[in-house]
mmCIF file of C-alpha atoms in Angstrom:
data_model
loop_
_atom_site.group_PDB
_atom_site.id
_atom_site.type_symbol
_atom_site.label_atom_id
_atom_site.label_comp_id
_atom_site.label_asym_id
_atom_site.label_seq_id
_atom_site.Cartn_x
_atom_site.Cartn_y
_atom_site.Cartn_z
ATOM 1 C CA UNK A 60 12.526 127.769 -196.361
ATOM 2 C CA UNK A 61 14.376 127.540 -193.039
ATOM 3 C CA UNK A 62 18.003 128.366 -192.766
ATOM 4 C CA UNK A 63 20.758 130.880 -192.454
ATOM 5 C CA UNK A 64 21.337 133.547 -195.062
ATOM 6 C CA UNK A 65 24.646 135.307 -195.361
ATOM 7 C CA UNK A 66 25.163 138.244 -197.671
ATOM 8 C CA UNK A 67 26.950 139.283 -199.705
ATOM 9 C CA UNK A 68 28.545 136.062 -200.907
ATOM 10 C CA UNK A 69 31.537 137.944 -202.310
ATOM 11 C CA UNK A 70 32.750 141.361 -201.241
ATOM 12 C CA UNK A 71 35.694 143.488 -202.245
ATOM 13 C CA UNK A 72 36.923 146.266 -200.041
ATOM 14 C CA UNK A 73 39.533 148.926 -200.320
ATOM 15 C CA UNK A 74 41.953 149.312 -197.459
ATOM 16 C CA UNK A 75 40.656 151.641 -194.803
ATOM 17 C CA UNK A 76 36.981 150.911 -195.418
ATOM 18 C CA UNK A 77 34.599 149.312 -192.970
ATOM 19 C CA UNK A 78 32.295 146.619 -194.318
ATOM 20 C CA UNK A 79 29.329 144.851 -192.780
ATOM 21 C CA UNK A 80 28.465 141.221 -193.425
ATOM 22 C CA UNK A 81 24.867 140.228 -192.916
ATOM 23 C CA UNK A 82 23.637 137.068 -191.216
ATOM 24 C CA UNK A 83 19.927 136.311 -190.897
ATOM 25 C CA UNK A 84 18.331 133.131 -189.549
ATOM 26 C CA UNK A 85 14.783 131.839 -189.303
ATOM 27 C CA UNK A 86 15.594 128.707 -187.302
ATOM 28 C CA UNK A 87 14.596 130.367 -184.031
ATOM 29 C CA UNK A 88 17.974 129.507 -182.553
ATOM 30 C CA UNK A 89 19.204 131.543 -179.626
ATOM 31 C CA UNK A 90 22.923 131.259 -180.201
ATOM 32 C CA UNK A 91 24.729 132.803 -183.158
ATOM 33 C CA UNK A 92 28.405 132.781 -184.058
ATOM 34 C CA UNK A 93 30.855 134.376 -186.459
ATOM 35 C CA UNK A 94 33.867 132.402 -187.589
ATOM 36 C CA UNK A 95 36.733 133.165 -189.875
ATOM 37 C CA UNK A 96 38.411 130.541 -192.041
ATOM 38 C CA UNK A 97 41.851 130.971 -193.573
ATOM 39 C CA UNK A 98 43.530 128.434 -195.880
ATOM 40 C CA UNK A 99 44.994 125.475 -193.997
ATOM 41 C CA UNK A 100 43.473 126.529 -190.695
ATOM 42 C CA UNK A 101 40.505 125.535 -188.652
ATOM 43 C CA UNK A 102 37.634 127.866 -187.979
ATOM 44 C CA UNK A 103 38.450 130.636 -185.540
ATOM 45 C CA UNK A 104 35.776 132.267 -183.456
ATOM 46 C CA UNK A 105 35.365 136.030 -183.828
ATOM 47 C CA UNK A 106 32.247 136.800 -181.773
ATOM 48 C CA UNK A 107 29.269 134.909 -180.436
ATOM 49 C CA UNK A 108 25.906 135.750 -178.967
ATOM 50 C CA UNK A 109 23.795 133.536 -176.743
ATOM 51 C CA UNK A 110 20.876 135.929 -176.442
ATOM 52 C CA UNK A 111 19.520 139.169 -177.881
ATOM 53 C CA UNK A 112 21.396 142.303 -176.804
ATOM 54 C CA UNK A 113 24.333 140.305 -175.520
ATOM 55 C CA UNK A 114 27.492 139.094 -177.243
ATOM 56 C CA UNK A 115 30.965 137.936 -176.295
ATOM 57 C CA UNK A 116 34.377 138.173 -177.893
ATOM 58 C CA UNK A 117 35.897 135.050 -179.353
ATOM 59 C CA UNK A 118 39.565 134.321 -179.922
ATOM 60 C CA UNK A 119 40.155 136.897 -182.681
ATOM 61 C CA UNK A 120 37.723 139.745 -182.017
ATOM 62 C CA UNK A 121 40.194 142.585 -182.612
ATOM 63 C CA UNK A 122 39.188 144.714 -185.585
ATOM 64 C CA UNK A 123 35.634 143.358 -185.649
ATOM 65 C CA UNK A 124 32.344 144.467 -184.139
ATOM 66 C CA UNK A 125 28.875 142.923 -183.914
ATOM 67 C CA UNK A 126 25.369 143.696 -182.748
ATOM 68 C CA UNK A 127 22.434 141.497 -181.737
ATOM 69 C CA UNK A 128 19.369 143.701 -181.692
ATOM 70 C CA UNK A 129 17.089 140.968 -182.972
ATOM 71 C CA UNK A 130 17.118 137.209 -182.487
ATOM 72 C CA UNK A 131 17.145 136.683 -186.239
ATOM 73 C CA UNK A 132 20.078 138.929 -187.082
ATOM 74 C CA UNK A 133 23.766 139.035 -186.139
ATOM 75 C CA UNK A 134 25.690 141.376 -188.476
ATOM 76 C CA UNK A 135 29.483 141.499 -188.418
ATOM 77 C CA UNK A 136 31.406 144.683 -189.195
ATOM 78 C CA UNK A 137 34.979 144.314 -190.353
ATOM 79 C CA UNK A 138 36.632 147.575 -189.452
ATOM 80 C CA UNK A 139 39.707 149.260 -190.874
ATOM 81 C CA UNK A 140 41.501 148.208 -187.688
ATOM 82 C CA UNK A 141 41.467 144.574 -188.803
ATOM 83 C CA UNK A 142 44.967 144.149 -190.225
ATOM 84 C CA UNK A 143 44.383 141.123 -192.405
ATOM 85 C CA UNK A 144 40.687 140.966 -193.258
ATOM 86 C CA UNK A 145 40.860 138.903 -196.465
ATOM 87 C CA UNK A 146 39.192 135.615 -195.497
ATOM 88 C CA UNK A 147 36.105 133.437 -195.708
ATOM 89 C CA UNK A 148 33.579 134.408 -193.033
ATOM 90 C CA UNK A 149 31.030 131.959 -191.698
ATOM 91 C CA UNK A 150 27.968 132.667 -189.615
ATOM 92 C CA UNK A 151 26.428 129.851 -187.583
ATOM 93 C CA UNK A 152 23.545 129.228 -185.234
ATOM 94 C CA UNK A 153 23.119 126.618 -182.558
ATOM 95 C CA UNK A 154 20.103 124.886 -181.131
ATOM 96 C CA UNK A 155 19.888 124.370 -177.413
ATOM 97 C CA UNK A 156 19.357 121.082 -175.672
ATOM 98 C CA UNK A 157 17.152 121.904 -172.727
ATOM 99 C CA UNK A 158 17.215 125.297 -171.084
ATOM 100 C CA UNK A 159 20.876 126.090 -170.939
ATOM 101 C CA UNK A 160 22.977 123.432 -172.562
ATOM 102 C CA UNK A 161 24.106 124.062 -176.078
ATOM 103 C CA UNK A 162 24.240 121.050 -178.350
ATOM 104 C CA UNK A 163 27.476 121.975 -180.062
ATOM 105 C CA UNK A 164 25.754 121.199 -183.349
ATOM 106 C CA UNK A 165 26.109 124.299 -185.434
ATOM 107 C CA UNK A 166 24.199 125.224 -188.547
ATOM 108 C CA UNK A 167 26.218 127.297 -190.955
ATOM 109 C CA UNK A 168 25.407 129.779 -193.660
ATOM 110 C CA UNK A 169 27.103 129.529 -197.034
ATOM 111 C CA UNK A 170 29.753 132.052 -196.101
ATOM 112 C CA UNK A 171 30.962 135.420 -197.322
ATOM 113 C CA UNK A 172 34.327 135.808 -198.988
ATOM 114 C CA UNK A 173 35.904 139.180 -198.291
ATOM 115 C CA UNK A 174 38.847 140.369 -200.350
ATOM 116 C CA UNK A 175 40.749 143.528 -199.567
ATOM 117 C CA UNK A 176 42.220 145.180 -202.622
ATOM 118 C CA UNK B 1048 48.881 126.170 -179.267
ATOM 119 C CA UNK B 1049 46.595 123.857 -181.224
ATOM 120 C CA UNK B 1050 44.345 121.974 -178.860
ATOM 121 C CA UNK B 1051 42.753 119.986 -181.684
ATOM 122 C CA UNK B 1052 45.006 118.606 -184.373
ATOM 123 C CA UNK B 1053 44.289 116.938 -187.661
ATOM 124 C CA UNK B 1054 47.729 115.966 -188.816
ATOM 125 C CA UNK B 1055 46.807 114.809 -192.299
ATOM 126 C CA UNK B 1056 45.979 117.739 -194.582
ATOM 127 C CA UNK B 1057 44.677 115.339 -197.209
ATOM 128 C CA UNK B 1058 43.731 111.718 -197.712
ATOM 129 C CA UNK B 1059 43.012 109.809 -200.914
ATOM 130 C CA UNK B 1060 40.875 106.653 -200.805
ATOM 131 C CA UNK B 1061 39.496 104.323 -203.436
ATOM 132 C CA UNK B 1062 35.724 104.311 -203.858
ATOM 133 C CA UNK B 1063 34.162 101.476 -201.880
ATOM 134 C CA UNK B 1064 37.028 101.231 -199.399
ATOM 135 C CA UNK B 1065 37.158 102.529 -195.838
ATOM 136 C CA UNK B 1066 38.172 106.128 -195.143
ATOM 137 C CA UNK B 1067 39.713 106.786 -191.740
ATOM 138 C CA UNK B 1068 40.178 110.380 -190.640
ATOM 139 C CA UNK B 1069 42.089 111.065 -187.455
ATOM 140 C CA UNK B 1070 41.996 113.778 -184.832
ATOM 141 C CA UNK B 1071 44.127 114.287 -181.710
ATOM 142 C CA UNK B 1072 43.473 116.632 -178.833
ATOM 143 C CA UNK B 1073 45.466 117.880 -175.898
ATOM 144 C CA UNK B 1074 42.865 119.280 -173.500
ATOM 145 C CA UNK B 1075 41.672 116.564 -171.110
ATOM 146 C CA UNK B 1076 38.662 118.728 -170.233
ATOM 147 C CA UNK B 1077 37.114 118.178 -173.664
ATOM 148 C CA UNK B 1078 34.048 116.015 -173.255
ATOM 149 C CA UNK B 1079 32.157 116.411 -176.506
ATOM 150 C CA UNK B 1080 33.495 115.885 -179.991
ATOM 151 C CA UNK B 1081 31.978 116.566 -183.371
ATOM 152 C CA UNK B 1082 32.786 115.979 -187.009
ATOM 153 C CA UNK B 1083 31.734 118.392 -189.719
ATOM 154 C CA UNK B 1084 31.912 118.046 -193.476
ATOM 155 C CA UNK B 1085 32.564 120.998 -195.765
ATOM 156 C CA UNK B 1086 32.260 121.389 -199.526
ATOM 157 C CA UNK B 1087 34.075 124.281 -201.284
ATOM 158 C CA UNK B 1088 32.429 127.694 -200.939
ATOM 159 C CA UNK B 1089 29.842 126.338 -198.489
ATOM 160 C CA UNK B 1090 29.503 126.316 -194.735
ATOM 161 C CA UNK B 1091 30.322 123.113 -192.829
ATOM 162 C CA UNK B 1092 27.503 120.698 -192.062
ATOM 163 C CA UNK B 1093 27.277 118.614 -188.921
ATOM 164 C CA UNK B 1094 28.020 114.946 -189.492
ATOM 165 C CA UNK B 1095 28.295 113.021 -186.235
ATOM 166 C CA UNK B 1096 29.214 113.584 -182.598
ATOM 167 C CA UNK B 1097 30.335 111.623 -179.573
ATOM 168 C CA UNK B 1098 30.257 112.288 -175.868
ATOM 169 C CA UNK B 1099 33.206 111.343 -173.691
ATOM 170 C CA UNK B 1100 31.068 108.809 -171.839
ATOM 171 C CA UNK B 1101 31.030 106.686 -174.984
ATOM 172 C CA UNK B 1102 33.797 105.198 -177.085
ATOM 173 C CA UNK B 1103 31.831 104.658 -180.254
ATOM 174 C CA UNK B 1104 28.938 106.236 -182.093
ATOM 175 C CA UNK B 1105 27.528 105.012 -185.359
ATOM 176 C CA UNK B 1106 25.268 106.626 -187.931
ATOM 177 C CA UNK B 1107 24.851 104.753 -191.173
ATOM 178 C CA UNK B 1108 28.152 104.655 -193.021
ATOM 179 C CA UNK B 1109 29.800 106.922 -190.450
ATOM 180 C CA UNK B 1110 31.307 105.756 -187.173
ATOM 181 C CA UNK B 1111 33.287 107.840 -184.718
ATOM 182 C CA UNK B 1112 35.634 106.167 -182.244
ATOM 183 C CA UNK B 1113 36.973 107.879 -179.141
ATOM 184 C CA UNK B 1114 40.068 106.771 -177.252
ATOM 185 C CA UNK B 1115 40.220 108.982 -174.192
ATOM 186 C CA UNK B 1116 43.462 107.606 -172.822
ATOM 187 C CA UNK B 1117 45.199 108.412 -176.108
ATOM 188 C CA UNK B 1118 43.238 111.636 -176.590
ATOM 189 C CA UNK B 1119 42.411 110.485 -180.062
ATOM 190 C CA UNK B 1120 39.309 110.155 -182.138
ATOM 191 C CA UNK B 1121 38.720 108.870 -185.596
ATOM 192 C CA UNK B 1122 35.958 108.977 -188.175
ATOM 193 C CA UNK B 1123 35.399 105.888 -190.289
ATOM 194 C CA UNK B 1124 33.426 106.036 -193.512
ATOM 195 C CA UNK B 1125 32.439 102.681 -194.967
ATOM 196 C CA UNK B 1126 32.040 102.281 -197.864
ATOM 197 C CA UNK B 1127 33.488 105.514 -199.224
ATOM 198 C CA UNK B 1128 31.487 107.186 -201.975
ATOM 199 C CA UNK B 1129 32.378 109.973 -204.441
ATOM 200 C CA UNK B 1130 30.053 112.367 -202.619
ATOM 201 C CA UNK B 1131 32.183 111.950 -199.514
ATOM 202 C CA UNK B 1132 34.935 114.005 -201.151
ATOM 203 C CA UNK B 1133 35.104 117.092 -198.944
ATOM 204 C CA UNK B 1134 37.058 118.664 -196.124
ATOM 205 C CA UNK B 1135 36.340 117.094 -192.744
ATOM 206 C CA UNK B 1136 36.756 119.102 -189.554
ATOM 207 C CA UNK B 1137 37.048 117.704 -186.074
ATOM 208 C CA UNK B 1138 35.843 119.968 -183.237
ATOM 209 C CA UNK B 1139 35.731 119.672 -179.458
ATOM 210 C CA UNK B 1140 34.169 121.419 -176.498
ATOM 211 C CA UNK B 1141 34.592 121.294 -172.729
ATOM 212 C CA UNK B 1142 31.636 121.186 -170.352
ATOM 213 C CA UNK B 1143 29.261 124.056 -170.911
ATOM 214 C CA UNK B 1144 31.886 126.184 -172.621
ATOM 215 C CA UNK B 1145 30.211 127.685 -175.635
ATOM 216 C CA UNK B 1146 33.282 127.633 -177.780
ATOM 217 C CA UNK B 1147 34.075 124.807 -180.122
ATOM 218 C CA UNK B 1148 37.773 124.312 -180.792
ATOM 219 C CA UNK B 1149 38.386 123.272 -184.381
ATOM 220 C CA UNK B 1150 41.048 121.249 -186.123
ATOM 221 C CA UNK B 1151 42.538 122.495 -189.399
ATOM 222 C CA UNK B 1152 40.624 119.941 -191.467
ATOM 223 C CA UNK B 1153 41.493 116.970 -193.660
ATOM 224 C CA UNK B 1154 40.643 117.001 -197.339
ATOM 225 C CA UNK B 1155 39.255 113.609 -198.330
ATOM 226 C CA UNK B 1156 39.421 112.637 -201.992
ATOM 227 C CA UNK B 1157 37.524 109.558 -203.119
ATOM 228 C CA UNK B 1158 38.961 108.083 -206.297
ATOM 229 C CA UNK B 1159 36.660 106.236 -208.699
#
């Protein structure tokens, strides 16, 4: 069953704790993304990775960290430095058109809702 | 500074009628536009896209129109069905920039 699996679906965290959100894909897509969605706002890019062992900061990377050790996996760590971490987090992958051009057509996981208590 | 704006937070349409969702952008470098549909507690799913070399793209009940001079695009859904009730996001990208810039979304409600 091809797709993107995000876990956990719901997560509660105490202030000061780091948490890691998992994102696994078996679509064989090179590019992976982490977005954050807050009520009444569009998706905001946290980090993205175009290839294994390489990743780039998005618009709101502060307080987050990622790794891309395998093509299939792109975990996101929400650190205690993130001042307002309560949000809905979405992982996405992207197929490539040709060698270098991304299609812009993202495939999303079902999301992880993080609540800080 | 919002480069992609969806000024209507919500829209209510009668089943069977046309739904028109609007999106405005400010960056003239944007050359590829996409619409995504999102149900609650799920990730968005790709719906339809349009390149700046075109002014219209059609896929079944969904048509996207692009007016470059006005920096405006719209998504038409005809006829509207109950399953179309969702939040619709407009997104744009420029050249080979990897980042999509997203609008805030419009919640479409189809009334029976």
